[in-house]
């Protein structure tokens, strides 16, 4: 299992005198949500409402499955632009993007490093049987199920190890420039 982000304390670029003391998990999440400039929850309804069309794309040497993988996916840029109208202005201001996953994993990147890079929100293995979204995937010492994989960020042109490739994606948050998670 990935390192849960709920165990991390959100630290905005505030003077040390304003630094918050360690907080229980629920309070950490509340502070995080208040600090967000924008957010977009990923559900079948929000994907459809974004106007992005599902497409089938082959991801070479997929990060999770370790093989070429044909996915049914939605364009990440189109989804973000539809859900967060000022997304490009936020990127120009140096905003960060956080991919919040159901297991608490929350990788971050500069929003400007993510937009326009061929990101996709994969929702299913295109070659899986109709009644299955994803086949099980070995991960470290466990096996991930379709429910755990859920929505999965992948990249169109090539793998980007420096860019997030989270699965179990529930919400994308846009945070102020300089936002960092502190252990």
mmCIF file of C-alpha atoms in Angstrom:
data_model
loop_
_atom_site.group_PDB
_atom_site.id
_atom_site.type_symbol
_atom_site.label_atom_id
_atom_site.label_comp_id
_atom_site.label_asym_id
_atom_site.label_seq_id
_atom_site.Cartn_x
_atom_site.Cartn_y
_atom_site.Cartn_z
ATOM 1 C CA UNK A 1 0.000 0.000 0.000
ATOM 2 C CA UNK A 2 1.162 3.498 -0.748
ATOM 3 C CA UNK A 3 2.035 5.971 2.006
ATOM 4 C CA UNK A 4 -1.272 7.553 3.108
ATOM 5 C CA UNK A 5 -1.315 11.316 2.741
ATOM 6 C CA UNK A 6 -3.583 11.643 5.746
ATOM 7 C CA UNK A 7 -0.518 10.988 7.868
ATOM 8 C CA UNK A 8 1.061 14.117 6.444
ATOM 9 C CA UNK A 9 0.448 17.657 7.657
ATOM 10 C CA UNK A 10 -0.336 20.269 5.044
ATOM 11 C CA UNK A 11 2.079 23.165 5.352
ATOM 12 C CA UNK A 12 1.409 26.304 3.361
ATOM 13 C CA UNK A 13 4.196 28.797 2.909
ATOM 14 C CA UNK A 14 3.330 30.657 6.094
ATOM 15 C CA UNK A 15 5.726 32.143 8.622
ATOM 16 C CA UNK A 16 6.811 29.683 11.314
ATOM 17 C CA UNK A 17 4.811 31.612 13.920
ATOM 18 C CA UNK A 18 1.640 30.619 12.103
ATOM 19 C CA UNK A 19 2.551 26.961 11.630
ATOM 20 C CA UNK A 20 -0.194 24.664 12.825
ATOM 21 C CA UNK A 21 0.544 22.038 15.459
ATOM 22 C CA UNK A 22 0.081 18.360 14.650
ATOM 23 C CA UNK A 23 -3.611 17.661 14.069
ATOM 24 C CA UNK A 24 -5.820 14.574 14.023
ATOM 25 C CA UNK A 25 -6.421 13.133 10.532
ATOM 26 C CA UNK A 26 -9.922 14.626 10.162
ATOM 27 C CA UNK A 27 -8.631 18.103 11.022
ATOM 28 C CA UNK A 28 -5.734 17.737 8.594
ATOM 29 C CA UNK A 29 -8.163 16.932 5.803
ATOM 30 C CA UNK A 30 -10.381 19.881 6.770
ATOM 31 C CA UNK A 31 -7.387 22.273 6.688
ATOM 32 C CA UNK A 32 -6.371 20.853 3.326
ATOM 33 C CA UNK A 33 -9.845 21.327 1.809
ATOM 34 C CA UNK A 34 -10.032 24.935 3.035
ATOM 35 C CA UNK A 35 -6.626 25.713 1.493
ATOM 36 C CA UNK A 36 -7.614 24.368 -1.948
ATOM 37 C CA UNK A 37 -8.191 26.943 -4.680
ATOM 38 C CA UNK A 38 -10.396 24.515 -6.596
ATOM 39 C CA UNK A 39 -11.289 20.850 -6.773
ATOM 40 C CA UNK A 40 -12.890 18.362 -9.130
ATOM 41 C CA UNK A 41 -14.338 15.075 -7.939
ATOM 42 C CA UNK A 42 -14.118 12.222 -10.420
ATOM 43 C CA UNK A 43 -17.336 10.264 -10.886
ATOM 44 C CA UNK A 44 -19.028 8.841 -13.989
ATOM 45 C CA UNK A 45 -21.416 11.836 -13.896
ATOM 46 C CA UNK A 46 -18.660 14.481 -13.655
ATOM 47 C CA UNK A 47 -16.678 12.800 -16.425
ATOM 48 C CA UNK A 48 -19.734 12.898 -18.704
ATOM 49 C CA UNK A 49 -20.616 16.462 -17.669
ATOM 50 C CA UNK A 50 -17.110 17.599 -18.601
ATOM 51 C CA UNK A 51 -17.906 17.052 -22.268
ATOM 52 C CA UNK A 52 -14.801 14.932 -22.711
ATOM 53 C CA UNK A 53 -15.522 11.785 -24.679
ATOM 54 C CA UNK A 54 -14.330 8.379 -23.628
ATOM 55 C CA UNK A 55 -11.616 7.117 -25.938
ATOM 56 C CA UNK A 56 -9.578 3.948 -26.183
ATOM 57 C CA UNK A 57 -5.842 4.507 -25.908
ATOM 58 C CA UNK A 58 -2.896 2.119 -25.668
ATOM 59 C CA UNK A 59 -0.508 2.975 -22.864
ATOM 60 C CA UNK A 60 2.932 1.510 -23.644
ATOM 61 C CA UNK A 61 4.597 -0.325 -20.740
ATOM 62 C CA UNK A 62 1.910 0.768 -18.277
ATOM 63 C CA UNK A 63 3.247 1.634 -14.816
ATOM 64 C CA UNK A 64 0.869 -0.581 -12.837
ATOM 65 C CA UNK A 65 0.346 -3.558 -15.172
ATOM 66 C CA UNK A 66 3.919 -3.599 -16.547
ATOM 67 C CA UNK A 67 2.708 -4.242 -20.100
ATOM 68 C CA UNK A 68 1.072 -2.384 -22.968
ATOM 69 C CA UNK A 69 -2.443 -1.650 -21.782
ATOM 70 C CA UNK A 70 -5.468 -0.529 -23.770
ATOM 71 C CA UNK A 71 -7.616 1.709 -21.566
ATOM 72 C CA UNK A 72 -10.955 3.442 -21.814
ATOM 73 C CA UNK A 73 -10.115 6.974 -20.708
ATOM 74 C CA UNK A 74 -11.046 10.653 -20.595
ATOM 75 C CA UNK A 75 -8.667 13.497 -21.419
ATOM 76 C CA UNK A 76 -7.359 14.989 -18.146
ATOM 77 C CA UNK A 77 -6.990 18.518 -19.571
ATOM 78 C CA UNK A 78 -10.542 18.558 -20.972
ATOM 79 C CA UNK A 79 -11.920 17.327 -17.646
ATOM 80 C CA UNK A 80 -10.006 19.927 -15.612
ATOM 81 C CA UNK A 81 -10.867 22.804 -17.973
ATOM 82 C CA UNK A 82 -14.572 21.916 -17.831
ATOM 83 C CA UNK A 83 -14.655 21.529 -14.036
ATOM 84 C CA UNK A 84 -12.265 24.393 -13.148
ATOM 85 C CA UNK A 85 -12.732 27.193 -15.711
ATOM 86 C CA UNK A 86 -9.678 29.242 -14.583
ATOM 87 C CA UNK A 87 -7.316 26.244 -14.562
ATOM 88 C CA UNK A 88 -4.852 27.772 -17.042
ATOM 89 C CA UNK A 89 -4.599 31.019 -15.031
ATOM 90 C CA UNK A 90 -4.001 28.975 -11.879
ATOM 91 C CA UNK A 91 -1.245 27.049 -13.669
ATOM 92 C CA UNK A 92 0.374 30.335 -14.761
ATOM 93 C CA UNK A 93 0.328 31.474 -11.112
ATOM 94 C CA UNK A 94 2.329 28.406 -10.085
ATOM 95 C CA UNK A 95 -0.513 26.402 -8.538
ATOM 96 C CA UNK A 96 0.062 22.810 -7.492
ATOM 97 C CA UNK A 97 -2.178 19.869 -8.336
ATOM 98 C CA UNK A 98 -2.874 17.060 -5.885
ATOM 99 C CA UNK A 99 -4.396 13.745 -6.927
ATOM 100 C CA UNK A 100 -6.350 12.522 -3.868
ATOM 101 C CA UNK A 101 -6.843 8.738 -3.860
ATOM 102 C CA UNK A 102 -9.233 6.592 -1.853
ATOM 103 C CA UNK A 103 -6.402 4.995 0.153
ATOM 104 C CA UNK A 104 -5.096 8.408 1.226
ATOM 105 C CA UNK A 105 -2.238 8.533 -1.271
ATOM 106 C CA UNK A 106 -1.979 12.090 -2.629
ATOM 107 C CA UNK A 107 0.851 12.764 -5.097
ATOM 108 C CA UNK A 108 1.458 16.371 -6.098
ATOM 109 C CA UNK A 109 2.952 18.134 -9.087
ATOM 110 C CA UNK A 110 3.114 21.638 -10.506
ATOM 111 C CA UNK A 111 -0.127 22.185 -12.399
ATOM 112 C CA UNK A 112 1.840 23.635 -15.322
ATOM 113 C CA UNK A 113 3.826 20.379 -15.533
ATOM 114 C CA UNK A 114 0.606 18.367 -15.871
ATOM 115 C CA UNK A 115 -1.527 20.436 -18.260
ATOM 116 C CA UNK A 116 -0.881 19.760 -21.924
ATOM 117 C CA UNK A 117 1.197 16.631 -21.278
ATOM 118 C CA UNK A 118 -1.251 13.987 -22.495
ATOM 119 C CA UNK A 119 -2.764 12.991 -19.167
ATOM 120 C CA UNK A 120 -5.742 10.667 -19.143
ATOM 121 C CA UNK A 121 -8.171 9.521 -16.485
ATOM 122 C CA UNK A 122 -8.403 5.819 -17.282
ATOM 123 C CA UNK A 123 -11.642 4.260 -16.051
ATOM 124 C CA UNK A 124 -11.297 0.690 -17.345
ATOM 125 C CA UNK A 125 -9.182 -1.819 -19.199
ATOM 126 C CA UNK A 126 -10.613 -1.695 -22.741
ATOM 127 C CA UNK A 127 -9.926 -5.417 -23.199
ATOM 128 C CA UNK A 128 -11.510 -6.573 -19.935
ATOM 129 C CA UNK A 129 -14.825 -8.457 -20.086
ATOM 130 C CA UNK A 130 -17.909 -6.208 -20.088
ATOM 131 C CA UNK A 131 -18.686 -6.978 -16.448
ATOM 132 C CA UNK A 132 -15.147 -6.087 -15.277
ATOM 133 C CA UNK A 133 -13.489 -2.650 -15.138
ATOM 134 C CA UNK A 134 -9.953 -3.806 -14.391
ATOM 135 C CA UNK A 135 -8.233 -7.157 -13.981
ATOM 136 C CA UNK A 136 -6.401 -7.669 -10.709
ATOM 137 C CA UNK A 137 -2.935 -6.108 -10.699
ATOM 138 C CA UNK A 138 0.023 -7.251 -8.602
ATOM 139 C CA UNK A 139 1.497 -4.378 -6.613
ATOM 140 C CA UNK A 140 4.486 -4.909 -4.316
ATOM 141 C CA UNK A 141 3.401 -7.718 -1.967
ATOM 142 C CA UNK A 142 -0.346 -7.500 -2.628
ATOM 143 C CA UNK A 143 -2.870 -7.664 -5.435
ATOM 144 C CA UNK A 144 -5.052 -4.677 -6.324
ATOM 145 C CA UNK A 145 -8.676 -5.299 -7.286
ATOM 146 C CA UNK A 146 -10.793 -3.343 -9.767
ATOM 147 C CA UNK A 147 -12.352 -1.378 -6.899
ATOM 148 C CA UNK A 148 -8.925 -0.367 -5.581
ATOM 149 C CA UNK A 149 -7.717 0.660 -9.041
ATOM 150 C CA UNK A 150 -10.857 2.676 -9.842
ATOM 151 C CA UNK A 151 -9.877 5.797 -11.785
ATOM 152 C CA UNK A 152 -6.237 5.707 -12.804
ATOM 153 C CA UNK A 153 -4.124 8.595 -14.172
ATOM 154 C CA UNK A 154 -1.977 7.529 -17.121
ATOM 155 C CA UNK A 155 -0.010 9.425 -19.765
ATOM 156 C CA UNK A 156 -0.641 9.212 -23.522
ATOM 157 C CA UNK A 157 2.721 9.603 -25.215
ATOM 158 C CA UNK A 158 5.106 7.919 -22.813
ATOM 159 C CA UNK A 159 5.627 7.168 -19.187
ATOM 160 C CA UNK A 160 6.458 10.156 -17.035
ATOM 161 C CA UNK A 161 8.027 8.777 -13.865
ATOM 162 C CA UNK A 162 8.274 12.309 -12.453
ATOM 163 C CA UNK A 163 4.550 12.842 -12.971
ATOM 164 C CA UNK A 164 1.871 11.215 -10.814
ATOM 165 C CA UNK A 165 0.312 7.942 -11.965
ATOM 166 C CA UNK A 166 -2.148 7.347 -9.133
ATOM 167 C CA UNK A 167 -4.962 4.845 -9.093
ATOM 168 C CA UNK A 168 -8.012 4.936 -6.849
ATOM 169 C CA UNK A 169 -8.304 8.616 -7.827
ATOM 170 C CA UNK A 170 -11.286 10.357 -6.245
ATOM 171 C CA UNK A 171 -10.611 14.108 -6.327
ATOM 172 C CA UNK A 172 -8.166 16.472 -7.973
ATOM 173 C CA UNK A 173 -7.321 19.528 -5.860
ATOM 174 C CA UNK A 174 -5.621 22.693 -7.071
ATOM 175 C CA UNK A 175 -3.539 24.227 -4.290
ATOM 176 C CA UNK A 176 -1.706 27.556 -4.013
ATOM 177 C CA UNK A 177 1.835 27.908 -5.349
ATOM 178 C CA UNK A 178 4.380 26.723 -2.819
ATOM 179 C CA UNK A 179 2.025 24.315 -1.078
ATOM 180 C CA UNK A 180 3.899 21.364 0.320
ATOM 181 C CA UNK A 181 3.055 18.347 2.413
ATOM 182 C CA UNK A 182 5.314 17.928 5.394
ATOM 183 C CA UNK A 183 5.985 14.623 7.050
#
